Tab-separated table of C-alpha atoms in Angstrom:
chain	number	residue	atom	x	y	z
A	1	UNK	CA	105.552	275.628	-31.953
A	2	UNK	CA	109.853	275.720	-32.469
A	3	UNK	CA	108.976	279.096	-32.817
A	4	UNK	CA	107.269	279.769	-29.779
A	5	UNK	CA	109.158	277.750	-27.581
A	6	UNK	CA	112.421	279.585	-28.365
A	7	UNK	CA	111.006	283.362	-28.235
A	8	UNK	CA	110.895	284.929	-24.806
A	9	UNK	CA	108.355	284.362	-22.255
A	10	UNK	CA	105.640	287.523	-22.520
A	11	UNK	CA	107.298	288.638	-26.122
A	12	UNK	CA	104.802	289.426	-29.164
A	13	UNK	CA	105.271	290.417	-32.840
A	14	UNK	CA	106.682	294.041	-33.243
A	15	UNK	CA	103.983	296.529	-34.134
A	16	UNK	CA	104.113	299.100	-36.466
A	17	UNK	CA	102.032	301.360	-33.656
A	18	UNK	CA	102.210	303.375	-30.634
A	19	UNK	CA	102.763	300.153	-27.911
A	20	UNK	CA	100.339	299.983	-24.926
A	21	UNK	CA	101.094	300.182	-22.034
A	22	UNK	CA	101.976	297.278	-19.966
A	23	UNK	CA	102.992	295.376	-23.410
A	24	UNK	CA	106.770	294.499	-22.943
A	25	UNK	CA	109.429	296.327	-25.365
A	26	UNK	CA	109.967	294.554	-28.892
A	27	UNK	CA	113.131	292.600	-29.511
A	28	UNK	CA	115.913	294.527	-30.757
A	29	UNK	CA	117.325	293.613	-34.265
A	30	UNK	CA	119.960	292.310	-32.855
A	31	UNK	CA	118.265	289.574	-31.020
A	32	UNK	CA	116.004	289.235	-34.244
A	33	UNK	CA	119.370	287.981	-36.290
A	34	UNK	CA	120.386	285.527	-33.780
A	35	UNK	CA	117.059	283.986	-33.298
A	36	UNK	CA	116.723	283.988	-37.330
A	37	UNK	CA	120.266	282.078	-37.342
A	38	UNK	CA	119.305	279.796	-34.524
A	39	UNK	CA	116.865	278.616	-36.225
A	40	UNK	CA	118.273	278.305	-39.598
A	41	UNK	CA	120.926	276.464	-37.744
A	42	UNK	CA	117.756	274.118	-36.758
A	43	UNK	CA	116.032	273.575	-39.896
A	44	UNK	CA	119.898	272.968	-41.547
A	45	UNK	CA	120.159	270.139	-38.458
A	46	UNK	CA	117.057	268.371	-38.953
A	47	UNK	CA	117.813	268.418	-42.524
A	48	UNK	CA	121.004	266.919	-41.940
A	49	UNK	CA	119.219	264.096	-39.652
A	50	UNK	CA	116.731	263.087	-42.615
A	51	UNK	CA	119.217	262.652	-44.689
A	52	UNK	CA	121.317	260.572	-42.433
A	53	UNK	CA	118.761	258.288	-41.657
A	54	UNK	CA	118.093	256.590	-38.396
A	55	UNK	CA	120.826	256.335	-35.887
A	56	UNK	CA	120.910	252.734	-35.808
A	57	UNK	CA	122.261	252.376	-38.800
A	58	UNK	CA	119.961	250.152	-40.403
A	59	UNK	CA	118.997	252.878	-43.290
A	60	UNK	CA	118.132	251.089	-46.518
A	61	UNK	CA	120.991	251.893	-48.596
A	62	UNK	CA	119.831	253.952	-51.924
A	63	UNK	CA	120.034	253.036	-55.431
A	64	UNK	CA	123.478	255.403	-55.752
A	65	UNK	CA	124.965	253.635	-52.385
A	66	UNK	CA	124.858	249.951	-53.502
A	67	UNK	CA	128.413	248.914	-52.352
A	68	UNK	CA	127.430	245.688	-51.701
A	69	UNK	CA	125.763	244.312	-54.699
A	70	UNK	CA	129.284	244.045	-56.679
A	71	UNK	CA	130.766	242.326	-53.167
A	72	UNK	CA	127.423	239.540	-54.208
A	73	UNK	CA	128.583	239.596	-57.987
A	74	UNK	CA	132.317	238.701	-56.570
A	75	UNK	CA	130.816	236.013	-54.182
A	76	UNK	CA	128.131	234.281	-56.972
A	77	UNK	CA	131.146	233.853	-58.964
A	78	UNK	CA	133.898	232.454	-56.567
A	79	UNK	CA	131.075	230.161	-54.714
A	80	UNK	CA	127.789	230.551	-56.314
A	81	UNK	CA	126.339	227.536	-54.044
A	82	UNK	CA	126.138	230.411	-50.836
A	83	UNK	CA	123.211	232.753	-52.585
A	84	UNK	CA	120.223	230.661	-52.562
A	85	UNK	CA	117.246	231.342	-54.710
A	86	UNK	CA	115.306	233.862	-53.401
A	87	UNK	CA	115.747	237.283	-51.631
A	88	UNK	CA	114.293	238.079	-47.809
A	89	UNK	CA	112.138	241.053	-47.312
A	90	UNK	CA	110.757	242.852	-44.164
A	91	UNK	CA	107.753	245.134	-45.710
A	92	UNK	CA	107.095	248.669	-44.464
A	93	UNK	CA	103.800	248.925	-42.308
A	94	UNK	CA	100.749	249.931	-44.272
A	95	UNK	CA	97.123	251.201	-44.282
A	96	UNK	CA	96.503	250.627	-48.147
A	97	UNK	CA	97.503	246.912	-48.041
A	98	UNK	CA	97.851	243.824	-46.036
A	99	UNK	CA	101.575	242.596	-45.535
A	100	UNK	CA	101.174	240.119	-48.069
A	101	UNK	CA	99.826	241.936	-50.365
A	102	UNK	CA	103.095	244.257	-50.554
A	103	UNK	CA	105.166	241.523	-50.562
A	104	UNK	CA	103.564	239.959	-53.587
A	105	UNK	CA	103.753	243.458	-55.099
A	106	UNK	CA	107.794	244.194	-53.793
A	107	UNK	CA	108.063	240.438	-55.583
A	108	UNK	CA	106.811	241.149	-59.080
A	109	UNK	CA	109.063	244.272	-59.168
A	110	UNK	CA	111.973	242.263	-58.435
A	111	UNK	CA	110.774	239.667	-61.456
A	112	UNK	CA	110.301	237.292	-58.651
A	113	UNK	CA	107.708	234.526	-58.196
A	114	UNK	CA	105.919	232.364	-54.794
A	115	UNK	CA	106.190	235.160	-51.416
A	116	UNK	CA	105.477	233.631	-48.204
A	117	UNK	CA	106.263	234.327	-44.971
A	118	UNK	CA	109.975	233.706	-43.109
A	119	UNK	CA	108.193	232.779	-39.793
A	120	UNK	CA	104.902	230.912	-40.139
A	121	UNK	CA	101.743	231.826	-38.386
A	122	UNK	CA	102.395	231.602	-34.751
A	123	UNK	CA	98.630	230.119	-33.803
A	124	UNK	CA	98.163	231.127	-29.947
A	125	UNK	CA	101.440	232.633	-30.153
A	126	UNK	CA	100.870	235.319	-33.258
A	127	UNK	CA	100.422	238.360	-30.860
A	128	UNK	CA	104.199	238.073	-29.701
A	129	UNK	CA	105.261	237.109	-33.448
A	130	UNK	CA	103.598	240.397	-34.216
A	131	UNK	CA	104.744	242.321	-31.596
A	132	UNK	CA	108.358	241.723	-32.328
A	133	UNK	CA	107.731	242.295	-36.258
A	134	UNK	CA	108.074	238.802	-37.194
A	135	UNK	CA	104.665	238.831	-39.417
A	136	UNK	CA	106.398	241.337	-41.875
A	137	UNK	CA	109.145	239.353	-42.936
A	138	UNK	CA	108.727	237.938	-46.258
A	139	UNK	CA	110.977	235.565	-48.533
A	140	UNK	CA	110.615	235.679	-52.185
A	141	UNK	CA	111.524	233.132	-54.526
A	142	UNK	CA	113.314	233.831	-57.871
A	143	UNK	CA	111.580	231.831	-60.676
A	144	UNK	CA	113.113	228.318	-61.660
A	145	UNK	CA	114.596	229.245	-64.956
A	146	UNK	CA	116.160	232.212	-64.051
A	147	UNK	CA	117.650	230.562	-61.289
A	148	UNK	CA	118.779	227.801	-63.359
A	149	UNK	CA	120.435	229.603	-66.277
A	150	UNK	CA	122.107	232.870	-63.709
A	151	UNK	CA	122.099	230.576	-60.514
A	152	UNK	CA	123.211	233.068	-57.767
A	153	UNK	CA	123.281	236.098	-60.105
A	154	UNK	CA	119.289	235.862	-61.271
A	155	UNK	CA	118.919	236.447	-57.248
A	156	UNK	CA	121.081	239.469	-57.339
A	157	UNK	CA	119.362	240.476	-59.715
A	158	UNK	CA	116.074	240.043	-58.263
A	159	UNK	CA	117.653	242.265	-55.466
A	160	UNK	CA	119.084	244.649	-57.583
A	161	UNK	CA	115.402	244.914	-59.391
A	162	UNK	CA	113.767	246.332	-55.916
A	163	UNK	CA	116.798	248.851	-55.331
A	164	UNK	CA	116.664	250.553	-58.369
A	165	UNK	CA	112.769	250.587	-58.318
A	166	UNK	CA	111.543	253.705	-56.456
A	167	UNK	CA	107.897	252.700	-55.373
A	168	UNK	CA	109.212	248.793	-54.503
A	169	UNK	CA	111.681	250.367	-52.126
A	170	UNK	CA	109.500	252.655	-50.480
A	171	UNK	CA	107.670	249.593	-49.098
A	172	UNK	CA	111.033	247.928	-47.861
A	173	UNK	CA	112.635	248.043	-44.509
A	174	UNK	CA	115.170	245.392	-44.943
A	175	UNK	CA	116.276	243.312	-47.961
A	176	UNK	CA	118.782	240.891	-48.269
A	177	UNK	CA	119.492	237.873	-50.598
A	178	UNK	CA	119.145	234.476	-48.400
A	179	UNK	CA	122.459	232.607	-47.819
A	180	UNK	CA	122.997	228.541	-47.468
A	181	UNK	CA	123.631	227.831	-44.052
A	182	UNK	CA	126.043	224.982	-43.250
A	183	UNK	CA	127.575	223.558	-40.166
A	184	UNK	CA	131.714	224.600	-39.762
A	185	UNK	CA	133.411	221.321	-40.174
A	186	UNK	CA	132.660	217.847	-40.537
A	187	UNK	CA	130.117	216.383	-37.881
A	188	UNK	CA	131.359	212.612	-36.243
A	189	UNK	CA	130.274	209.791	-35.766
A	190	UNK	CA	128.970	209.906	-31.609
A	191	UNK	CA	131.203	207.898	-29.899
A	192	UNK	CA	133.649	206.726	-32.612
A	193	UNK	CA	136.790	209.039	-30.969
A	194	UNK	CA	137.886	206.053	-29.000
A	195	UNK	CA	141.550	204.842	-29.181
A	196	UNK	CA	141.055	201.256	-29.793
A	197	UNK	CA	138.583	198.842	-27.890
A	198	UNK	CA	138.422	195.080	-28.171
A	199	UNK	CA	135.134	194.319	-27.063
A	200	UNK	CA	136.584	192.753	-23.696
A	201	UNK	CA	136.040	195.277	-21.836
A	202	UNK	CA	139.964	196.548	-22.550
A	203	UNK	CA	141.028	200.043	-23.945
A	204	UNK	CA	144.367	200.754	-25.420
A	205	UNK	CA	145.917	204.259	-25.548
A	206	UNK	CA	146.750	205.070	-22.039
A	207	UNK	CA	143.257	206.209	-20.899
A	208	UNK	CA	142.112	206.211	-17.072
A	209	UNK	CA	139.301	203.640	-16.385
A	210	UNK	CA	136.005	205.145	-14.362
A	211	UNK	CA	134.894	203.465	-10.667
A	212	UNK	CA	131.335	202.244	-11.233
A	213	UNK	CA	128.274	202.982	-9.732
A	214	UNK	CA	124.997	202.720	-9.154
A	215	UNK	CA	124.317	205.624	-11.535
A	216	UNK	CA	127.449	204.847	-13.588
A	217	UNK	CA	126.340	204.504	-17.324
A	218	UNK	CA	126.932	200.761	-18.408
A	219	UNK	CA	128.580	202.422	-22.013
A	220	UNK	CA	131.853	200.837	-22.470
A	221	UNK	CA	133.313	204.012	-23.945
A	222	UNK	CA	132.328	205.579	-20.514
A	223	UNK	CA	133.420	203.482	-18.093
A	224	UNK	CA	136.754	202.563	-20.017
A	225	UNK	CA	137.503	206.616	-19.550
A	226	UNK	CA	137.929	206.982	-23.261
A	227	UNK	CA	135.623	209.839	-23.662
A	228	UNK	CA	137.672	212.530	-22.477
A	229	UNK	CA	135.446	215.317	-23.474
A	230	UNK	CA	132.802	214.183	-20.312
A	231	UNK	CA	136.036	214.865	-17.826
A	232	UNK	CA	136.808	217.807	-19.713
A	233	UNK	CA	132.946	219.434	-18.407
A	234	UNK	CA	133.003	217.382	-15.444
A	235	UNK	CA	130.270	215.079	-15.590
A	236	UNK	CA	131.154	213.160	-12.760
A	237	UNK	CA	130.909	215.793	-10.215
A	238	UNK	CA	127.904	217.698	-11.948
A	239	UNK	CA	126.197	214.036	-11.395
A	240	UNK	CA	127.447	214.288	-7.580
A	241	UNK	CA	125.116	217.146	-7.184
A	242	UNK	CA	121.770	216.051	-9.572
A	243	UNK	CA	121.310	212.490	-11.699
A	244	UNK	CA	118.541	214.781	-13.378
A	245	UNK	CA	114.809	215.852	-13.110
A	246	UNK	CA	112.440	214.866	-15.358
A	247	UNK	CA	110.540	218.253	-14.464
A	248	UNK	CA	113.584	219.894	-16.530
A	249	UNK	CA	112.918	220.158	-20.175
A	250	UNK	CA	116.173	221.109	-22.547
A	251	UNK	CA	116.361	221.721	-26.197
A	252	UNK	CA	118.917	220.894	-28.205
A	253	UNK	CA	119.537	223.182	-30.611
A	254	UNK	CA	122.001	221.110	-33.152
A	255	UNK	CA	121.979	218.897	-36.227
A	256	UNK	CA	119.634	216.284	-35.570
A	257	UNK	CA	118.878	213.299	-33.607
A	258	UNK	CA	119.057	209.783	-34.165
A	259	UNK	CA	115.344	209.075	-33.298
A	260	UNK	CA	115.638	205.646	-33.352
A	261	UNK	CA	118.389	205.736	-30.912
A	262	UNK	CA	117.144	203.138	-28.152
A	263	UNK	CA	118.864	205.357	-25.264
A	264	UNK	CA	117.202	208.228	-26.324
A	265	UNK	CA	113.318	206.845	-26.147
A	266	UNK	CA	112.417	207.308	-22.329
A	267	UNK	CA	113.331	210.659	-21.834
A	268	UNK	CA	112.415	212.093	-25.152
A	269	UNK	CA	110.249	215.051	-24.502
A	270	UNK	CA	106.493	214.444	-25.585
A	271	UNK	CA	104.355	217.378	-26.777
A	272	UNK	CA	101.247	216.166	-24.881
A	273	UNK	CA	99.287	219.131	-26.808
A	274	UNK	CA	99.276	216.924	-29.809
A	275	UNK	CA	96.388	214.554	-29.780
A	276	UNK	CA	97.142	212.741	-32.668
A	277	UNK	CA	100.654	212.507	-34.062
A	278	UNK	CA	99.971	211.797	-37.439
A	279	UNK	CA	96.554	213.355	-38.099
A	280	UNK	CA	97.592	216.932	-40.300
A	281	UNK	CA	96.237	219.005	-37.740
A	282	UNK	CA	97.622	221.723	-35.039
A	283	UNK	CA	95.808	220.299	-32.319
A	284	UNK	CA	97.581	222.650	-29.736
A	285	UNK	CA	97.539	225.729	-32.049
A	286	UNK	CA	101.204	226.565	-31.943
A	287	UNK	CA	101.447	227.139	-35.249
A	288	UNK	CA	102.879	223.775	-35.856
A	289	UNK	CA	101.749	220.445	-37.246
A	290	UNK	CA	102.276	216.991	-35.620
A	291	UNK	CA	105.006	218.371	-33.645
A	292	UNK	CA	104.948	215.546	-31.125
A	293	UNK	CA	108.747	215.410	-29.970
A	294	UNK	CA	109.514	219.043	-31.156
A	295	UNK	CA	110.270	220.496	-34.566
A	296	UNK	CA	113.222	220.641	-36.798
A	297	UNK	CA	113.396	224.112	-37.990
A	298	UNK	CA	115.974	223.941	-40.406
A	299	UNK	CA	114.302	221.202	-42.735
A	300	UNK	CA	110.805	222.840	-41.618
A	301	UNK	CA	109.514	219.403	-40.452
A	302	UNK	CA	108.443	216.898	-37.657
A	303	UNK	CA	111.284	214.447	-38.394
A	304	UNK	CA	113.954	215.367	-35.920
A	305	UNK	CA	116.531	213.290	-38.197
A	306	UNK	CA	118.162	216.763	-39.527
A	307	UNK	CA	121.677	215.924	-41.038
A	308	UNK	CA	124.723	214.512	-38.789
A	309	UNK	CA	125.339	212.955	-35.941
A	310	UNK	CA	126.531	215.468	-33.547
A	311	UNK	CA	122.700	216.125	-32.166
A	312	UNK	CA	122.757	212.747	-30.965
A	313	UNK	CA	125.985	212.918	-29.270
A	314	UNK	CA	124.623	216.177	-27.577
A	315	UNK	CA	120.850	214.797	-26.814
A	316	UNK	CA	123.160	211.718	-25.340
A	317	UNK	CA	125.008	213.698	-23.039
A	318	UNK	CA	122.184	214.875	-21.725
A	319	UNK	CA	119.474	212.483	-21.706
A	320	UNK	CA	120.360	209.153	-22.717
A	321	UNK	CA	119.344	206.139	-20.736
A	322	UNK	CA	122.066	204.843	-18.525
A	323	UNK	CA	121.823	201.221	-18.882
């Protein structure tokens, strides 16, 4: 088809007869060597392109081009608590196997033990999980006494296992070794950055004191002015234009909630999908469990507790009760 495409309109193969009339005149030579060269020059691009990979640079580095396995080495050994212990996969589409199944198989050529899936079954939701390739993303858990003699190094190894295999990576798209994930700097206390308060209603350290109001928050850490990070986003003002709407729903995307809090029990948001809050069962198919209040993602559980205070400063600011 190439072929076709580039050769004139109305040409056809020289013959070794008399031509007929009304056939159009053969190429000359000439033309013959540049179209020969043009398409050398073709095949020599395409070539070129396979071997580059896709332009998005996302090609699976080969087992020669493994730069960044000794940058892991250097990193299990100046803070091995940053590899965890097991590597994340996304498997290649396929028509002999289920995704599972090649993750289980990618897994025991890496020496590697339990596979299961980086985002859980989406219930009602699985056709958009699926959609944006969510369903083929795998993590794979490096067995227990590996882990516990090599710690980070048994999961480079793990990694290094499916690189160097030639049928495990065929399967693989992308495949990385899992990192902790920790929260930059220390978390405080929510409402502890006072200056100094008495409990009579007095604040030391040269902080302005707020009018009250009808909608004024009865907090003495408010109304003394010595929260300066609520002037700093303008609180007052935003609550000249809206007190709130409990038709709005926000999530807080942080580390946790007191959910014991007692400012923070009216307008905690209810999953009203949820039946039964403590029966095992995903009565709204979401792909979640219980999830009455919302879901804690990091600890994969129902208790919104997560680790810090900061959360509840945050869910304060933007829901707490005001008396």
């Amino acid at each position: 088809l190439l072929c076709c495409r580039l050769l004139p309109e109305g040409w056809q193969p020289i013959s070794t007869g008399r031509r007929r009339r009304g056939v159009p005149t053969p190429l000359k030579m000439r033309t013959l060597r540049e179209l020969t060269g043009l398409l050398a020059a073709l095949v020599v691009s395409v070539a070129f392109a396979e071997v580059q990979g896709p332009r998005d640079g996302r090609r699976l580095p080969h087992h020669s081009d493994h730069e960044f396995v000794p940058k892991l080495r250097t990193l299990a050994e100046q803070h091995p608590g940053h590899i965890l212990n097991h590597i994340i996969i996304k498997v290649k589409e396929s028509d002999a196997r289920t995704h599972h199944e090649t993750a289980n198989l990618i897994a025991s050529r890496a020496g590697a033990g339990r596979v299961r899936r980086v985002f859980r079954h989406g219930g009602k939701h699985e056709p958009k999980h699926e959609a944006a390739g969510l369903h083929r993303w795998y993590k794979a858990e490096v067995h227990e006494t590996a882990f516990a003699s090599r710690k980070a190094h048994a999961t480079i190894d793990s990694l290094e296992r499916v690189l160097n295999h030639s049928e495990a990576v065929g399967m693989v798209e992308h495949i990385e070794a899992a990192f902790a994930v920790r929260a930059i700097g220390s978390t405080a206390t929510a409402g502890n950055n006072h200056n100094s308060y008495n409990g009579n209603g007095d604040v030391k350290g040269g902080v302005r004191r707020r009018a009250a109001s009808s909608s004024t928050p009865n907090d003495p850490y408010y109304t003394n002015g010595d929260q300066a990070h609520y002037d700093a986003v303008g609180i007052d003002q935003a609550w000249g234009i809206t007190a709130g709407d409990s038709g709005v729903t926000v999530q807080v995307i942080d580390s946790g909630i007191d959910e014991d809090h007692p400012d923070l029990q009216i307008n905690k948001w209810v999953n009203t999908g949820e039946t039964d809050c403590s029966d095992g069962v995903d009565n709204d198919n979401n792909g979640y469990v219980d999830d009455c209040y919302g879901y804690n993602h990091a600890d994969d559980s129902t208790s919104l507790q997560g680790d810090g205070s900061h959360g509840t400063h945050c869910a304060g600011t933007i829901a707490a009760d005001s008396d």
